[in-house]
mmCIF file of C-alpha atoms and ligand atoms in Angstrom:
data_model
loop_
_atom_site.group_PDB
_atom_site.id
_atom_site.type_symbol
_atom_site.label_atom_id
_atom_site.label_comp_id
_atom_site.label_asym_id
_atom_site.label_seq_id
_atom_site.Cartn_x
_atom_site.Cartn_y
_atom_site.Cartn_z
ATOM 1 C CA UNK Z 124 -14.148 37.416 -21.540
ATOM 2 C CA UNK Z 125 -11.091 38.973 -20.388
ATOM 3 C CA UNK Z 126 -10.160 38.175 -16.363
ATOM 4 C CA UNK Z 127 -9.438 41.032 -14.551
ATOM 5 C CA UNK Z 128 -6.914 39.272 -12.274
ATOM 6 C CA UNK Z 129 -3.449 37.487 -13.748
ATOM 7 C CA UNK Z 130 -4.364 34.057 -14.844
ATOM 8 C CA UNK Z 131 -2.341 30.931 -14.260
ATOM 9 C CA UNK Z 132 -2.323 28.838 -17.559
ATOM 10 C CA UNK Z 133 -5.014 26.445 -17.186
ATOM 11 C CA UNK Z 134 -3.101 23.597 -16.293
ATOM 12 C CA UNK Z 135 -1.139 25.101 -13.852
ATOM 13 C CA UNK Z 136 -5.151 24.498 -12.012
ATOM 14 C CA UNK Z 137 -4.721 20.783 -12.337
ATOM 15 C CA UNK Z 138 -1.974 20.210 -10.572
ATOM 16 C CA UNK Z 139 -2.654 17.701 -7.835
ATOM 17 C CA UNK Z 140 -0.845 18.594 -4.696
ATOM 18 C CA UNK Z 141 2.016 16.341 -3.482
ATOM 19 C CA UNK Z 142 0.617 14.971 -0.382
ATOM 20 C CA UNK Z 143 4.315 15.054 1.735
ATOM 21 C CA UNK Z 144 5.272 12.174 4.195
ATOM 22 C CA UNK Z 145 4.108 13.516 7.468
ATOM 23 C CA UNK Z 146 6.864 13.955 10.222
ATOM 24 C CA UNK Z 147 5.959 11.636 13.612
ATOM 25 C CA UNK Z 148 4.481 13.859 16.448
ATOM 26 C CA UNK Z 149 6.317 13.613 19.411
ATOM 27 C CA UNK Z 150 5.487 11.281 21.969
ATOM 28 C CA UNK Z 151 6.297 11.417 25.878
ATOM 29 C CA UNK Z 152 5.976 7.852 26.608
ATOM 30 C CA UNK Z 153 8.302 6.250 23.679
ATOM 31 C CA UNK Z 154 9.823 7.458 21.179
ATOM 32 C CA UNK Z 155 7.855 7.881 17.698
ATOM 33 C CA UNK Z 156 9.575 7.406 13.945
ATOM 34 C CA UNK Z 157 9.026 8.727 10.662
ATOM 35 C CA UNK Z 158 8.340 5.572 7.791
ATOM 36 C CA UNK Z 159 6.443 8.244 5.672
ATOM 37 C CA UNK Z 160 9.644 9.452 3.119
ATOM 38 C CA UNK Z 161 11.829 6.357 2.106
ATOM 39 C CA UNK Z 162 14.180 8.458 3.651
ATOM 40 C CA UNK Z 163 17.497 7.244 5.085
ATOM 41 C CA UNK Z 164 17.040 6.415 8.659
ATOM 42 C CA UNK Z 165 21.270 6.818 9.567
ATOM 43 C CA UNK Z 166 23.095 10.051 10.082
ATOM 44 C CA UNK Z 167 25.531 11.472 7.721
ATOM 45 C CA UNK Z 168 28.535 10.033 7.777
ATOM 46 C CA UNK Z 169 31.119 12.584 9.595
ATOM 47 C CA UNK Z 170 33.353 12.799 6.489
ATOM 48 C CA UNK Z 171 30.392 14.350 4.580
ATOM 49 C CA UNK Z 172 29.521 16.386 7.064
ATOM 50 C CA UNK Z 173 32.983 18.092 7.019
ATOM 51 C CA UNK Z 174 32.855 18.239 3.508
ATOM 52 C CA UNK Z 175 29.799 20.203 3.937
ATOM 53 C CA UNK Z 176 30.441 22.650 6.649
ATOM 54 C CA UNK Z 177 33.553 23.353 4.841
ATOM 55 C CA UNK Z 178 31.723 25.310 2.072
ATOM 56 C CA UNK Z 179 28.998 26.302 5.200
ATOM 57 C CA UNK Z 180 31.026 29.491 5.560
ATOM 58 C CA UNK Z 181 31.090 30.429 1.711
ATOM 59 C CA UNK Z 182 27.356 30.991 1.832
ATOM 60 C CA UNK Z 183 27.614 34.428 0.472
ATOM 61 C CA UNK Z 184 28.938 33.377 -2.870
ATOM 62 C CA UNK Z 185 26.841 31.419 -5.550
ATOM 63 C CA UNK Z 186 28.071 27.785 -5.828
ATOM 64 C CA UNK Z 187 29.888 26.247 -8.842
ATOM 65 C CA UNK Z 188 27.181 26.690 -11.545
ATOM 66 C CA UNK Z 189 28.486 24.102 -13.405
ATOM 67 C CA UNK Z 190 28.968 21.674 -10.640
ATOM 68 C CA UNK Z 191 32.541 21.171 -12.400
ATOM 69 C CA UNK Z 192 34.252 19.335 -9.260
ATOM 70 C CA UNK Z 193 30.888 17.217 -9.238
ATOM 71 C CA UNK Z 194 30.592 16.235 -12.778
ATOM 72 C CA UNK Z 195 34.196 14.664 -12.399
ATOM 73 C CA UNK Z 196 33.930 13.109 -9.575
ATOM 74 C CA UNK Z 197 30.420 11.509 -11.320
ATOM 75 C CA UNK Z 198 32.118 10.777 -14.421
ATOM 76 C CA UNK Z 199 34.799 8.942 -12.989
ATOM 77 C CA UNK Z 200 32.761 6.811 -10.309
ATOM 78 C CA UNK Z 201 30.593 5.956 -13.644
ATOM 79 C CA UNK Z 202 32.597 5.914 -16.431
ATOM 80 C CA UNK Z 203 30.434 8.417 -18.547
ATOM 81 C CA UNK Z 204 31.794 11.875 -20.083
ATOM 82 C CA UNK Z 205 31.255 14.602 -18.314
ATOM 83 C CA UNK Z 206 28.827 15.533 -21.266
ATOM 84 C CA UNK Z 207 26.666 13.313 -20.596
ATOM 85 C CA UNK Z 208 25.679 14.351 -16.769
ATOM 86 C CA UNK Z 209 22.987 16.621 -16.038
ATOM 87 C CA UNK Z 210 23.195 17.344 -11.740
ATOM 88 C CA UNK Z 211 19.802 19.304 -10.308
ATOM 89 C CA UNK Z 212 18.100 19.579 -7.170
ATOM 90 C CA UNK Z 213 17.388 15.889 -6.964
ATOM 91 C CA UNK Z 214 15.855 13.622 -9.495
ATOM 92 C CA UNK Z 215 12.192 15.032 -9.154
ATOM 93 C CA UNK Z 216 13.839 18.461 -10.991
ATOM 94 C CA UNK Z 217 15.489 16.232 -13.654
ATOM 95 C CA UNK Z 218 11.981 14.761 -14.368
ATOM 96 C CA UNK Z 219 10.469 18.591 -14.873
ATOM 97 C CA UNK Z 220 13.838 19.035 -16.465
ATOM 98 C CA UNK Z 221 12.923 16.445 -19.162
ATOM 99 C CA UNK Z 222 9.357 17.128 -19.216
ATOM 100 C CA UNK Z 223 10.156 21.100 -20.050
ATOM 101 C CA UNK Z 224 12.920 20.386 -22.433
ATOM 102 C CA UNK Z 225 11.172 17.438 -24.264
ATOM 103 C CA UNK Z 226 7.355 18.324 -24.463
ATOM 104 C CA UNK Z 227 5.416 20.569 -26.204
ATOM 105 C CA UNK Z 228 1.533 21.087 -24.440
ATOM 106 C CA UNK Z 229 -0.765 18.512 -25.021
ATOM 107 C CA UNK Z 230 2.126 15.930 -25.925
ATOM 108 C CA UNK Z 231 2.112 12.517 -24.038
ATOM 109 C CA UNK Z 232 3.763 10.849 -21.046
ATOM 110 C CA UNK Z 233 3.636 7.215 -20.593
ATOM 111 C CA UNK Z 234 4.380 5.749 -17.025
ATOM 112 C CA UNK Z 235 3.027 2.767 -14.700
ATOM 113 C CA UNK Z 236 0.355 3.908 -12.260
ATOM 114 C CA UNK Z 237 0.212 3.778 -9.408
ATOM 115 C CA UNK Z 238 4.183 5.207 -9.254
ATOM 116 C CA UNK Z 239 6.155 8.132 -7.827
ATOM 117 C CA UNK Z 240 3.343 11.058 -6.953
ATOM 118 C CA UNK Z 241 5.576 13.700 -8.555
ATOM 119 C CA UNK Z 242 5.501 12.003 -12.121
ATOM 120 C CA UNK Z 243 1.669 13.535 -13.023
ATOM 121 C CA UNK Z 244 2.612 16.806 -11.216
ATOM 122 C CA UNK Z 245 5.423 17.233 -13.278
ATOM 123 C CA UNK Z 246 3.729 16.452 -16.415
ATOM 124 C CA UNK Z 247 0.842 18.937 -15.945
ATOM 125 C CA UNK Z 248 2.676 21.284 -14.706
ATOM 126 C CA UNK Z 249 4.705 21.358 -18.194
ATOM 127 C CA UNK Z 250 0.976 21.097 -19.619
ATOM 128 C CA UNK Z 251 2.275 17.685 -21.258
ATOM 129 C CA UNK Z 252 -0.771 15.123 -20.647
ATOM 130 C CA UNK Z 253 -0.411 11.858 -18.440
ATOM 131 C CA UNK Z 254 -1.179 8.705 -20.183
ATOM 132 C CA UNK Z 255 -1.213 5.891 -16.735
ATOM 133 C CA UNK Z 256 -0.805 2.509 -17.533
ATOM 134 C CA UNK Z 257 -1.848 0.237 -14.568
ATOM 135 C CA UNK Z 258 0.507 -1.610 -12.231
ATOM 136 C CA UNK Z 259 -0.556 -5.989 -12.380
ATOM 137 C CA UNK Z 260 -2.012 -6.948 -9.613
ATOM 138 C CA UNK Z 261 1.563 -7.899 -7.874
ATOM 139 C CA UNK Z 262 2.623 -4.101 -8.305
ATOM 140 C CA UNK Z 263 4.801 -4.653 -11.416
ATOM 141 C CA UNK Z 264 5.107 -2.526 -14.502
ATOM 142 C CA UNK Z 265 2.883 -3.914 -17.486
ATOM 143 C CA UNK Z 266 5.859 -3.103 -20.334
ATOM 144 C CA UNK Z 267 3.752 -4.531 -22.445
ATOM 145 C CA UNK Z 268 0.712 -2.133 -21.950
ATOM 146 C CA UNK Z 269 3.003 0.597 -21.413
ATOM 147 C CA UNK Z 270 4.712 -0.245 -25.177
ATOM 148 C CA UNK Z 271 1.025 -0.283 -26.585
ATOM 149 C CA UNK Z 272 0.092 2.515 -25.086
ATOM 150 C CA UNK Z 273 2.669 5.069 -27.322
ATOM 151 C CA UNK Z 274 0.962 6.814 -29.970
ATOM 152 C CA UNK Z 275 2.336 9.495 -32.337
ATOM 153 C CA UNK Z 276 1.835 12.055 -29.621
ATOM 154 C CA UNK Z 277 3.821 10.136 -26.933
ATOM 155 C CA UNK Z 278 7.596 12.176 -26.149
ATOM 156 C CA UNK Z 279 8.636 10.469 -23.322
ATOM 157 C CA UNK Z 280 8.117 6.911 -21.086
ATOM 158 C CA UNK Z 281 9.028 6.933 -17.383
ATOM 159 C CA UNK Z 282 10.004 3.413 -16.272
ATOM 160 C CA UNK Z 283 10.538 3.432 -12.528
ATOM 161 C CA UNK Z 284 12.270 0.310 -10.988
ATOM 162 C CA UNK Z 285 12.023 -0.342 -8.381
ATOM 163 C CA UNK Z 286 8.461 1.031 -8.435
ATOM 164 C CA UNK Z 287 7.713 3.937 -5.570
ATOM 165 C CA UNK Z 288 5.211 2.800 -3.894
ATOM 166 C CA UNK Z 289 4.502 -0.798 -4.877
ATOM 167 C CA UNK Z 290 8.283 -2.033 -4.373
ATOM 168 C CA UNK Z 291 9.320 -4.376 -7.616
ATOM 169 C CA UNK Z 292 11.981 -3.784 -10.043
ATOM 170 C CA UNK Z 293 12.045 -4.357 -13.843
ATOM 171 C CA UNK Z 294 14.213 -7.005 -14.628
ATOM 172 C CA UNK Z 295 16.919 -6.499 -17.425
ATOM 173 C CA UNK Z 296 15.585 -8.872 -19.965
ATOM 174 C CA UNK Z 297 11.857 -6.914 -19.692
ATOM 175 C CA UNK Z 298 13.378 -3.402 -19.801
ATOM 176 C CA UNK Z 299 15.306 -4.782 -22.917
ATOM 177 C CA UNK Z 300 12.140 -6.525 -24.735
ATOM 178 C CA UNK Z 301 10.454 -2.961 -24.022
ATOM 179 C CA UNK Z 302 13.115 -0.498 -25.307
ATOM 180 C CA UNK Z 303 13.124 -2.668 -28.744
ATOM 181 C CA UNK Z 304 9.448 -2.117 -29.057
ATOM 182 C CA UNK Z 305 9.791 1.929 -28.403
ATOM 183 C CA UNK Z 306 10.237 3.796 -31.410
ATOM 184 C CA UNK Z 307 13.781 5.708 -31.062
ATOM 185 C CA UNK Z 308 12.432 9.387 -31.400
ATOM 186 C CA UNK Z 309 10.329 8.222 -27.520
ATOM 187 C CA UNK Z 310 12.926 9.495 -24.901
ATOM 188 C CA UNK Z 311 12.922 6.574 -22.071
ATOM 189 C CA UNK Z 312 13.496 7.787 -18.658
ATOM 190 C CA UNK Z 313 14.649 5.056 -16.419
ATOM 191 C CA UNK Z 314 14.208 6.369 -12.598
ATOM 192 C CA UNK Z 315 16.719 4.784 -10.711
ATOM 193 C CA UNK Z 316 16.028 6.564 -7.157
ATOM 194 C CA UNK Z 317 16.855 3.179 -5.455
ATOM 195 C CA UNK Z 318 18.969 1.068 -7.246
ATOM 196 C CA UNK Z 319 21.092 0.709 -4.431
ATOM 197 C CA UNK Z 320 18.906 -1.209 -2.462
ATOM 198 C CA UNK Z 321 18.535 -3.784 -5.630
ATOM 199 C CA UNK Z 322 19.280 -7.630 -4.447
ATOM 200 C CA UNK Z 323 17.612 -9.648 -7.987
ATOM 201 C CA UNK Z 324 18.956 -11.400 -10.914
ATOM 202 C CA UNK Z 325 19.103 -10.072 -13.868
ATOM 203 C CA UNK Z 326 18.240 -6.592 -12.315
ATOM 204 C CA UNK Z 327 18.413 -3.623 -14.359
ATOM 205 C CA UNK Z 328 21.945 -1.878 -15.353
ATOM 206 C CA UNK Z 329 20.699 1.516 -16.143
ATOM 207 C CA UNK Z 330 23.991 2.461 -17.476
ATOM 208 C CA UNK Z 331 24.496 -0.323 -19.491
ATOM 209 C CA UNK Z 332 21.182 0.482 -20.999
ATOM 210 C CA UNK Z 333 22.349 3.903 -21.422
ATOM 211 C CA UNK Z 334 25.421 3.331 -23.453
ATOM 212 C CA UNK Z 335 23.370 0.971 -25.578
ATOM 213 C CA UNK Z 336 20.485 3.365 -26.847
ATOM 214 C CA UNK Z 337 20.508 6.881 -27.955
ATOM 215 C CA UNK Z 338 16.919 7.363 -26.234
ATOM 216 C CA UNK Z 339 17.675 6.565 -22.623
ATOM 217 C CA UNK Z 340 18.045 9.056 -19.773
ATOM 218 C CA UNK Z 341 19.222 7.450 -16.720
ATOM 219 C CA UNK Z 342 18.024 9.526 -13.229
ATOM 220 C CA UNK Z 343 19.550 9.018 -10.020
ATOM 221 C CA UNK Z 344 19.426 10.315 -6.584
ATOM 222 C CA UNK Z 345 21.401 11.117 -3.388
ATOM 223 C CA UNK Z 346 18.337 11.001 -1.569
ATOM 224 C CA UNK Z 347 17.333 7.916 -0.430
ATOM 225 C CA UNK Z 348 20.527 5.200 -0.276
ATOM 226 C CA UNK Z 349 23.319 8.325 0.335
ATOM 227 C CA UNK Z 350 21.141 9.990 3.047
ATOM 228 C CA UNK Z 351 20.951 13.391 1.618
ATOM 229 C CA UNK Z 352 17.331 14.233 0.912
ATOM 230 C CA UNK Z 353 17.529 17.533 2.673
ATOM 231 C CA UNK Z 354 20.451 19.046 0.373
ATOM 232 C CA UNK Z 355 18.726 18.187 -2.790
ATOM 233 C CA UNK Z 356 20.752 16.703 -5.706
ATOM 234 C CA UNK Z 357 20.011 13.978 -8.511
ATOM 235 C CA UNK Z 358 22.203 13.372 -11.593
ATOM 236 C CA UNK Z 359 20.692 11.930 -15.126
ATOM 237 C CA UNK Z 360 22.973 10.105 -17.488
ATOM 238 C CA UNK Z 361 22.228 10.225 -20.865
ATOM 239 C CA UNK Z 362 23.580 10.773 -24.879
ATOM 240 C CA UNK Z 363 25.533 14.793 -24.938
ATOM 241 C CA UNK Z 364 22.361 16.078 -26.822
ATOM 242 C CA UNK Z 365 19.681 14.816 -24.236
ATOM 243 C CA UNK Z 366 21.802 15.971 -20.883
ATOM 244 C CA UNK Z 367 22.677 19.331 -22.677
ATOM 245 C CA UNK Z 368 18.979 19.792 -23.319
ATOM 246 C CA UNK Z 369 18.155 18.743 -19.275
ATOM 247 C CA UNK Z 370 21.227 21.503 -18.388
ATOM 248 C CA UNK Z 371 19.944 24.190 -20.488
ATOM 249 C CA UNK Z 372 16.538 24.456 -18.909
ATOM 250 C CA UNK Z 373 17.880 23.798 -15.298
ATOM 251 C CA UNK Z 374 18.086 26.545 -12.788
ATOM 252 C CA UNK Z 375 21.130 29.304 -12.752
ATOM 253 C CA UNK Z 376 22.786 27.916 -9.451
ATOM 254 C CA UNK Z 377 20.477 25.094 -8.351
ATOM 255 C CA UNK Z 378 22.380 22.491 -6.632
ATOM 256 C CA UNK Z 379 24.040 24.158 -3.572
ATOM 257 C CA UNK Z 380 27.466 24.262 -2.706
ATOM 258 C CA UNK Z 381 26.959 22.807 0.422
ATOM 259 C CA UNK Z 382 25.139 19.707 -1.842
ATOM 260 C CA UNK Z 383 27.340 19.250 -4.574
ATOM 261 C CA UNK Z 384 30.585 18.921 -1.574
ATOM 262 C CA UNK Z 385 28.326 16.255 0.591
ATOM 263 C CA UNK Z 386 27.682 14.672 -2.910
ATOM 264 C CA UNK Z 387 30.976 13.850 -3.303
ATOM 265 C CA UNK Z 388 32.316 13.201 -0.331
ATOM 266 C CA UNK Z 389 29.457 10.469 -0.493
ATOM 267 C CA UNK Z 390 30.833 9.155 -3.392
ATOM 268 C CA UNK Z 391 34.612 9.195 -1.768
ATOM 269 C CA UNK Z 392 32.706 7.203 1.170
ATOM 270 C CA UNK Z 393 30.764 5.041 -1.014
ATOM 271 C CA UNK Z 394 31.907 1.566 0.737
ATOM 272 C CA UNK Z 395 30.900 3.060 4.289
ATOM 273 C CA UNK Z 396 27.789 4.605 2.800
ATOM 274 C CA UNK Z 397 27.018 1.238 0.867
ATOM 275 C CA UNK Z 398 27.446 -0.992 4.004
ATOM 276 C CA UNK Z 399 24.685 0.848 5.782
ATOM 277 C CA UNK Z 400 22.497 -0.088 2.609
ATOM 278 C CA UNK Z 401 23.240 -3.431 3.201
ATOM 279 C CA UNK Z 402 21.887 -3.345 6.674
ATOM 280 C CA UNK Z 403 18.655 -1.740 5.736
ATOM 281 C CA UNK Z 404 18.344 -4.582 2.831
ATOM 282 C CA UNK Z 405 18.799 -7.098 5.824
ATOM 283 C CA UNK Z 406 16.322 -4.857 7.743
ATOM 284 C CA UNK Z 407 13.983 -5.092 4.430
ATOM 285 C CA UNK Z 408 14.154 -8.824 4.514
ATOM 286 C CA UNK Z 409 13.486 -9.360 7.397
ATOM 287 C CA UNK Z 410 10.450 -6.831 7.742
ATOM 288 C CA UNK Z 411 8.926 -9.065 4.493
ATOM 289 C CA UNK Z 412 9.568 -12.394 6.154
ATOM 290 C CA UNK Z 413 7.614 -11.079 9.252
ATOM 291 C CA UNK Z 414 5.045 -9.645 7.678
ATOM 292 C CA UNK Z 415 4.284 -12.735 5.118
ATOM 293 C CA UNK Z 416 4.715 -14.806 7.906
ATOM 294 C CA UNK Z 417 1.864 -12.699 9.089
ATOM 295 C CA UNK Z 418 -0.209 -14.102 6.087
ATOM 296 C CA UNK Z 419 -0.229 -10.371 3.987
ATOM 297 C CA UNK Z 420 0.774 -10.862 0.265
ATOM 298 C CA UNK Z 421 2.969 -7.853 0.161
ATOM 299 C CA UNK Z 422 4.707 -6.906 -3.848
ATOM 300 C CA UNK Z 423 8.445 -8.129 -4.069
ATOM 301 C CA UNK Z 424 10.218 -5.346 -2.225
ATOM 302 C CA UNK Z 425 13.267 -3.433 -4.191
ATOM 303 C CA UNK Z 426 13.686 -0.544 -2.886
ATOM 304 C CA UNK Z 427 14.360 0.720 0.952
ATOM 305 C CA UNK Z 428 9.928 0.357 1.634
ATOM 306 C CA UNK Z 429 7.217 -2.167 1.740
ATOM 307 C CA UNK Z 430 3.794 -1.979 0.329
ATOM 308 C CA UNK Z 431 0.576 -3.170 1.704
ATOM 309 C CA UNK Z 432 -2.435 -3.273 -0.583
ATOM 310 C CA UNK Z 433 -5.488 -2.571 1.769
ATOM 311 C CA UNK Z 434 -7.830 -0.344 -0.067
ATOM 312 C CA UNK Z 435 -10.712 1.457 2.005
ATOM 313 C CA UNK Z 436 -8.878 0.328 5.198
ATOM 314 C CA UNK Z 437 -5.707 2.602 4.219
ATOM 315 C CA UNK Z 438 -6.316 5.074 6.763
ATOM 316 C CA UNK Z 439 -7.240 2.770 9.810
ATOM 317 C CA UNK Z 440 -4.065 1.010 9.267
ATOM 318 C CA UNK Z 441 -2.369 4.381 8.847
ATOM 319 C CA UNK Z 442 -4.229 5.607 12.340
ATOM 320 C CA UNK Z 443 -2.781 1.920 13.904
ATOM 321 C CA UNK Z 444 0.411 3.021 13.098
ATOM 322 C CA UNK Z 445 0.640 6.266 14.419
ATOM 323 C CA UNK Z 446 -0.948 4.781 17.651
ATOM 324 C CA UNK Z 447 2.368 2.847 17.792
ATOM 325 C CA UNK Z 448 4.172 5.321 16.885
ATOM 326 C CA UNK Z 449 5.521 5.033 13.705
ATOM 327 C CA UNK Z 450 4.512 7.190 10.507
ATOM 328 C CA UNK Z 451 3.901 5.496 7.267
ATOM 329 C CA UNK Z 452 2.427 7.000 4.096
ATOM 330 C CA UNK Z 453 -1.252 6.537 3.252
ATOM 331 C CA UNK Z 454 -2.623 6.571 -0.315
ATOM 332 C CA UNK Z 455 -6.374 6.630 0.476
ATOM 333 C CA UNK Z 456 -8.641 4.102 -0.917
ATOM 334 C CA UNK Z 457 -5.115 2.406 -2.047
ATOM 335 C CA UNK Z 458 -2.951 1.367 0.207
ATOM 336 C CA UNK Z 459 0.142 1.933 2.589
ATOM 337 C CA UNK Z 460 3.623 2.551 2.028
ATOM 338 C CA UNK Z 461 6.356 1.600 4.881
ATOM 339 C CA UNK Z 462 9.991 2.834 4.868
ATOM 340 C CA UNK Z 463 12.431 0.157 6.252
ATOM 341 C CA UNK Z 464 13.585 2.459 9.039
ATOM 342 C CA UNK Z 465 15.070 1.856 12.152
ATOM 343 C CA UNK Z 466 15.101 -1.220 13.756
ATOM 344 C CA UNK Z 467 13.034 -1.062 16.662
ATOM 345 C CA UNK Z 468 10.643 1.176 14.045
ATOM 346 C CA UNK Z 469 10.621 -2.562 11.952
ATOM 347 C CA UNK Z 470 9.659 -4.512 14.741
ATOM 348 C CA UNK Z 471 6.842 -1.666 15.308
ATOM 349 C CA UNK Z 472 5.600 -2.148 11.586
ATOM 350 C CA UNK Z 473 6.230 -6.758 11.548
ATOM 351 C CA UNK Z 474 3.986 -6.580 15.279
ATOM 352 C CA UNK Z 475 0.862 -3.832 13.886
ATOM 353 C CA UNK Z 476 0.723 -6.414 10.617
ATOM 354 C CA UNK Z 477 0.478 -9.378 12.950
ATOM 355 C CA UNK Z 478 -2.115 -7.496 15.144
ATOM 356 C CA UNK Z 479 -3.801 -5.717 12.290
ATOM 357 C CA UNK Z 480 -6.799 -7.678 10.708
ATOM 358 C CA UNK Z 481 -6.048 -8.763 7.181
HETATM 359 C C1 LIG U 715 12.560 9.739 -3.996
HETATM 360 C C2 LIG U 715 12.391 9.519 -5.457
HETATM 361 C C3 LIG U 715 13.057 10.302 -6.392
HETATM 362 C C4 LIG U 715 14.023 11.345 -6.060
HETATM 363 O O1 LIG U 715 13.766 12.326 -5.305
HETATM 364 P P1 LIG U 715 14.787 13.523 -5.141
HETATM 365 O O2 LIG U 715 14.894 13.659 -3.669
HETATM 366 O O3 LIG U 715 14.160 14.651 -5.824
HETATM 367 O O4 LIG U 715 16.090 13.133 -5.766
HETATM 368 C C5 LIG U 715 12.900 10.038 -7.733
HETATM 369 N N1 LIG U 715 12.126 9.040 -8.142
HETATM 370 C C6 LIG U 715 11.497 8.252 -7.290
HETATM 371 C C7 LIG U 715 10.706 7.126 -7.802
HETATM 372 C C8 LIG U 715 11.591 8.479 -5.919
HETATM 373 O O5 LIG U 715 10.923 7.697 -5.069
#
């Protein structure tokens, strides 16, 4: 039967909503903080700032489409050619970037579950089908699952380390025993949103990977460790032919001027920018030794957030929170995620998991 309104493809129906951090609501008697977006709880830096008002009164002219000034600035910091960068409106549109460029409908997309909530938006949203391979019990990847679980029909693997929202990292020598077992026509997408905040041995080097196989798309963000979620801009690294593919289905004029000029001052105040990090990894620490102190066995932390594993009693320990005023993000049934924030906001979040029963 024909409709007789427009009709969505069918997928575009399955799309589960991304459930957003929720801001804090205001409190009179103290003041309330938002744990709910791995976000970065510092200012900007004033340096970027500048570098971002400067193009503030250009607003009425598109921005460098090609993100020239950008792509250098990338390609130097990196040592990559500029051919191989592919900038977007942070990482999450690189992911639909490879997803649309990569997959035809019905084709397959292997990644760890539970990981970042955009991954199975973005793959039925390109009508590509989600194949989830289980996190171990500790939060970890399962490469070796993940590497039995390609078929014929499998385009692409997502490998997120550290893992959003369980907190561990792939180490080099697992991502390495994985990639041999993928067969070289897979593209592997390593997400590396927050490998900033990574203090392990033998921790992944996503561009060292990247020079070393012809299949490998590095993603990275300005979001989280740079502070500048609200401008929206990620880069990928990867062979000419893959970023060319990522840049031809990317959006006429996506990244902002105003983004691409705070991107690189960041990168021209990287030490500054990078010192800060270190505090929130000392903030991070200390955050897990309170809370396992507390007795909770919490997933090796990697990234700038903590997880706690709690299952039906997600949303009372989400509702304790907000009673002491800090937000953190529920995923019902599953568990909690906590951004290392400020550090009154960490002291909030190491006293509710001393007080909270467990
Ligand atoms: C935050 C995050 C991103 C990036 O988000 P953008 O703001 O779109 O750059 C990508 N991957 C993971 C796992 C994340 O947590």
């Amino acid at each position: 039967m024909t409709a007789s309104t427009p009709q969505p493809r069918a997928n575009v129906g399955n799309i589960p909503a991304y459930v957003p951090g929720k801001p804090p609501v205001p409190r009179a008697d103290f003041t309330t903080y938002k744990l709910s977006s791995n976000e970065n709880p510092y200012p900007p830096l004033s340096g970027v700032v500048e570098a971002a008002m400067g193009v503030v009164g250009q607003m009425n002219r598109y921005p460098d489409m090609g993100c020239t000034a950008l792509y250098a600035a990338l390609a130097e910091r990196f040592d990559v050619p500029v051919e191989d960068l592919s900038a977007a409106t942070g990482s999450v549109a690189l992911i639909y970037q490879i997803l649309q460029s990569f997959c035809d409908p019905g084709d397959e997309v292997v990644y760890a579950w539970r990981s970042f909530e955009a991954y199975p938006i973005a793959v039925t949203a390109a009508a590509a089908t989600s194949v989830q391979v289980p996190v171990t019990a500790t939060g970890e990847h399962d490469l070796g699952a993940m590497a039995e679980a390609i078929t014929d029909k499998t385009k692409v693997v997502i490998v997120c380390t550290p893992n959003n929202p369980t907190g561990p990292a792939v180490t080099q020598t697992a991502l390495l025993e994985f990639l041999a077992k993928v067969p070289s026509r897979v593209l592997v997408v390593v997400d590396e949103a927050y490998v900033e905040f990574v203090r392990m041995d033998d921790a992944v080097d996503g561009l060292a990977v990247y020079r070393d196989f012809d299949n490998v798309v590095v993603t990275r963000t300005f979001s989280k460790a740079y502070g500048l979620a609200n401008f929206r801009v990620g880069y990928a690294v990867a062979r000419a032919p893959i970023a060319g593919a990522l840049r031809a289905v990317s959006l006429p004029f996506g990244v902002s001027g105003v983004a691409q000029a705070a991107a690189i001052a960041s990168l021209a105040a990287e030490e500054q920018l990078l010192q800060r990090v270190d505090s929130l990894v000392g903030e991070r620490d200390r955050v897990l030794a309170g809370v396992r102190a507390a007795g909770w066995e919490i997933p090796e932390p990697q990234g700038n957030f903590v997880w706690f594993t709690l299952g039906d009693r997600t949303g009372d320990f989400a509702a304790a929170a907000d009673e002491v005023g800090i937000v953190v993000r529920p995923f019902a049934g599953e568990g909690v995620r906590a951004s290392i924030g400020e550090p009154e906001a960490n002291d909030r979040l190491i006293d509710l998991a001393g007080s909270f029963p467990h």
